[in-house]
mmCIF file of C-alpha atoms in Angstrom:
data_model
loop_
_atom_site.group_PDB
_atom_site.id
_atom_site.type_symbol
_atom_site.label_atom_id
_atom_site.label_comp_id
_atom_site.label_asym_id
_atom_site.label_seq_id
_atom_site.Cartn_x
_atom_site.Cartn_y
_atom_site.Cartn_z
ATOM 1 C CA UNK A 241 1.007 56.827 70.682
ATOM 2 C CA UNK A 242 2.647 55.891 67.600
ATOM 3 C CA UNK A 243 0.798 55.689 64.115
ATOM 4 C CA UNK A 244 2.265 54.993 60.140
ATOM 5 C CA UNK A 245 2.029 56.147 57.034
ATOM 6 C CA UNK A 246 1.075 53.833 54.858
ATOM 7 C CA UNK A 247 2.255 53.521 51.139
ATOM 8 C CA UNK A 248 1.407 50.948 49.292
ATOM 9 C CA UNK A 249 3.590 51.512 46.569
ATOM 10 C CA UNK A 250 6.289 50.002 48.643
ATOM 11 C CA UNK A 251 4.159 46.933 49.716
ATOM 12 C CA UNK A 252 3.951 46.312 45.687
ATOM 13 C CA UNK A 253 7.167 46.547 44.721
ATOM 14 C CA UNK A 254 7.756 43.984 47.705
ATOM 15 C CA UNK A 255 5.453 41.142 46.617
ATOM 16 C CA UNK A 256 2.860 42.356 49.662
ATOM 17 C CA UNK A 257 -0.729 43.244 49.034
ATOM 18 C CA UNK A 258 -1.334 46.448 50.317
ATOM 19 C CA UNK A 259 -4.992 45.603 50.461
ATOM 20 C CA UNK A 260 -5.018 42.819 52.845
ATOM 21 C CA UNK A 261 -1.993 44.713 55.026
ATOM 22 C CA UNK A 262 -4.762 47.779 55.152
ATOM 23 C CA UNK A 263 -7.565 45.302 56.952
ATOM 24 C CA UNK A 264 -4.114 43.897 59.176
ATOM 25 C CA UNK A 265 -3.186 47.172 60.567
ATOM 26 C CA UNK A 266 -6.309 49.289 60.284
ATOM 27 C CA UNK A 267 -6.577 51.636 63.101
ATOM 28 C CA UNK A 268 -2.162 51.886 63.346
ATOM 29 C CA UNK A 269 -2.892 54.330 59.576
ATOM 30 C CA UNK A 270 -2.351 57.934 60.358
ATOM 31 C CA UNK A 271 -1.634 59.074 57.159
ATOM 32 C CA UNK A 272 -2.010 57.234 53.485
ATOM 33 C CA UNK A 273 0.113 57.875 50.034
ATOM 34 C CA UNK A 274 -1.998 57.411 46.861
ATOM 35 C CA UNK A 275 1.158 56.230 45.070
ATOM 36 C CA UNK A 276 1.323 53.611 42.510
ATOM 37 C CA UNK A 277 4.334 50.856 41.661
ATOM 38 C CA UNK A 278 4.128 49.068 38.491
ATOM 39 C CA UNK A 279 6.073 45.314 38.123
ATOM 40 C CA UNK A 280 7.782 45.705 35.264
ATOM 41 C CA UNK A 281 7.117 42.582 32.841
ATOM 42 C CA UNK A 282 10.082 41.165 30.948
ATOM 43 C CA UNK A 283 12.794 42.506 33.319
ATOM 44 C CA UNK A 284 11.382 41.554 36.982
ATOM 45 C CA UNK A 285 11.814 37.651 35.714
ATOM 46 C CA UNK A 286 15.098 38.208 35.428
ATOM 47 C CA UNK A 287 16.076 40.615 37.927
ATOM 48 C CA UNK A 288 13.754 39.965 40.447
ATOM 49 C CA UNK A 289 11.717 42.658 42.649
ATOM 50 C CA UNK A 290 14.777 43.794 44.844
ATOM 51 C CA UNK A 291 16.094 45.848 41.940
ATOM 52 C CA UNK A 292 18.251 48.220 43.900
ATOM 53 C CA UNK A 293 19.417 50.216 40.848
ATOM 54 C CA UNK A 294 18.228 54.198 41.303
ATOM 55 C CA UNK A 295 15.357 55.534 40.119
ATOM 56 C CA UNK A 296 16.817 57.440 37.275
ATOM 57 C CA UNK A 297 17.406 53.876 35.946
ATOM 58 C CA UNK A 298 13.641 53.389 35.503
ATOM 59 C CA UNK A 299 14.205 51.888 32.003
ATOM 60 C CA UNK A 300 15.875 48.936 33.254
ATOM 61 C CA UNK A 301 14.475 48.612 37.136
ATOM 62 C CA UNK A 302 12.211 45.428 37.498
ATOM 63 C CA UNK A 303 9.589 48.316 39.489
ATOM 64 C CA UNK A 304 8.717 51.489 39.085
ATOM 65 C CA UNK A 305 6.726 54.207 40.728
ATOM 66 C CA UNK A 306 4.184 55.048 38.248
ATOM 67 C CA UNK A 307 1.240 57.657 37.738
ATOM 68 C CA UNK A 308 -2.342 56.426 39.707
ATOM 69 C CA UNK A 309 -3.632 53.818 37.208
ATOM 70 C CA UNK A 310 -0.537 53.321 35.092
ATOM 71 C CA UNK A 311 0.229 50.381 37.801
ATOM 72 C CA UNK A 312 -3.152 49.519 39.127
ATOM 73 C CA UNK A 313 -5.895 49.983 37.208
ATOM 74 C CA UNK A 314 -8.850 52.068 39.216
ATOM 75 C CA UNK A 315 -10.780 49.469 39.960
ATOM 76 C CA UNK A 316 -7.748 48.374 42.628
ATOM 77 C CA UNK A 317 -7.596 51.801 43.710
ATOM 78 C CA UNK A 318 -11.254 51.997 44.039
ATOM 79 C CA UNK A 319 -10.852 48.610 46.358
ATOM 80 C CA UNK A 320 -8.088 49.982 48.446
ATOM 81 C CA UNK A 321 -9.942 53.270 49.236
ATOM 82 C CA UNK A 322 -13.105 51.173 50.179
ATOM 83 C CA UNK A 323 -11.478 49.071 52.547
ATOM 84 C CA UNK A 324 -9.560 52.013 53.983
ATOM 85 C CA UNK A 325 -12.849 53.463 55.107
ATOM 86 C CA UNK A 326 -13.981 50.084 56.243
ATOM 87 C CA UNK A 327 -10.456 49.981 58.562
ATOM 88 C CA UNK A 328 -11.656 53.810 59.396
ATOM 89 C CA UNK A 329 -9.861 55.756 58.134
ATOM 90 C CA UNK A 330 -10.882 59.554 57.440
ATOM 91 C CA UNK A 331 -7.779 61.323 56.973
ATOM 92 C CA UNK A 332 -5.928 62.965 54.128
ATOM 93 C CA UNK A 333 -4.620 61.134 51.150
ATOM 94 C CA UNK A 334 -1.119 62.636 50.146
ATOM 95 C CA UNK A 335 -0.641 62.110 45.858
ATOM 96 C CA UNK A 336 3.143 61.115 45.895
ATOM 97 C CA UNK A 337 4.627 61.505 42.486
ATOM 98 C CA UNK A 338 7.792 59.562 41.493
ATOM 99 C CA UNK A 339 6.763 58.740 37.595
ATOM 100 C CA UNK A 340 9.699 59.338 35.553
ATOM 101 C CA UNK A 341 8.566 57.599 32.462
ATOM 102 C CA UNK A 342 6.201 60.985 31.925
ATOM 103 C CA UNK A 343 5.927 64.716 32.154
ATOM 104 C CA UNK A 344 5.444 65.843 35.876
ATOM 105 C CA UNK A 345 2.406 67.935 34.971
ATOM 106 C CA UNK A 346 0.972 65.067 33.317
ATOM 107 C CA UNK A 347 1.406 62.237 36.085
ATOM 108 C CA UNK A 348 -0.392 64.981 38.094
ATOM 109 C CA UNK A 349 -3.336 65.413 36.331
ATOM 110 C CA UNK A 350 -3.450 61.580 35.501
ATOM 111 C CA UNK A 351 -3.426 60.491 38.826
ATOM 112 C CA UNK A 352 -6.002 63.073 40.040
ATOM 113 C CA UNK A 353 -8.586 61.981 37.972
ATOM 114 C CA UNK A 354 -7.727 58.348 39.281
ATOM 115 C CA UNK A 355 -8.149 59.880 42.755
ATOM 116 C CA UNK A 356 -11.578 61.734 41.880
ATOM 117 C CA UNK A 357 -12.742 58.647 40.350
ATOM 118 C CA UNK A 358 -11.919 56.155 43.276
ATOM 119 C CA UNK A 359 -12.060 58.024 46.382
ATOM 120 C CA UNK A 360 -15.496 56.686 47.967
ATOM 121 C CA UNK A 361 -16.216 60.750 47.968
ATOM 122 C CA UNK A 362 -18.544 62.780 45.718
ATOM 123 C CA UNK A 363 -16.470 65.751 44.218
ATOM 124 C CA UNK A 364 -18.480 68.772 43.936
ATOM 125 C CA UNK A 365 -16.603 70.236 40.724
ATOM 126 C CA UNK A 366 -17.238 74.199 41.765
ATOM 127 C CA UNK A 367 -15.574 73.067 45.195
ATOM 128 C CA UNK A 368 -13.036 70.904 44.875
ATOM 129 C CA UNK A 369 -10.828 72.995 41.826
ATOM 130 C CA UNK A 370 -7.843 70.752 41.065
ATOM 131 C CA UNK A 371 -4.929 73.879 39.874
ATOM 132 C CA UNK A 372 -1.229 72.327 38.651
#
């Protein structure tokens, strides 16, 4: 049996729409990154979205992987989580965090309150303690 991981970050930076690849390949999902790509506006015209420059060159990359929400607003992530239970999906949701444009600490906290805000779970707040 094989499975993926699915990341959508990698589908956006690609032109794809991780959304309608998530309803394409529905039970293949074994495991799922919450990680976020923004196009980056005013460069990607130019350049293109197969940027290969390294990631330490986020300043002038046409993408970059950004905090939950600083790519995709939550309403998208709210969308993608939906239709990932609708594909059936019940598994863990790994936070990847490659956002250089900001403190570590504060990508972190950023994109968990993008998580507890989307994720089509309620978050008892005495049992689920997020600690950085």
């Amino acid at each position: 049996m094989i499975g993926l991981n699915f990341d959508p970050s990698h589908l956006i930076w690609m032109g794809g729409d991780p959304i309608v690849t998530l309803r394409t390949l529905g039970s293949a999902i074994y495991h799922v990154h919450a990680k976020d790509t923004r196009i980056e506006r005013g460069i990607v015209e130019s350049q293109g979205v197969l940027d290969t420059k390294n990631i330490d060159e986020f300043s002038t990359r046409s993408w970059n992987y950004v905090a939950l929400g600083h790519g995709h607003e939550v309403g998208w992530w709210k969308e993608f989580f939906s239709v990932l239970s609708m594909v059936g999906y019940d598994g863990s949701v790994s936070l990847e965090m490659e956002d250089l444009t900001m403190n570590t600490l504060t990508a972190l906290r950023k994109s968990t309150h993008v998580l507890k805000e989307a994720l089509p779970k309620d978050f008892d707040e005495k049992r689920y303690v997020t600690s950085y």
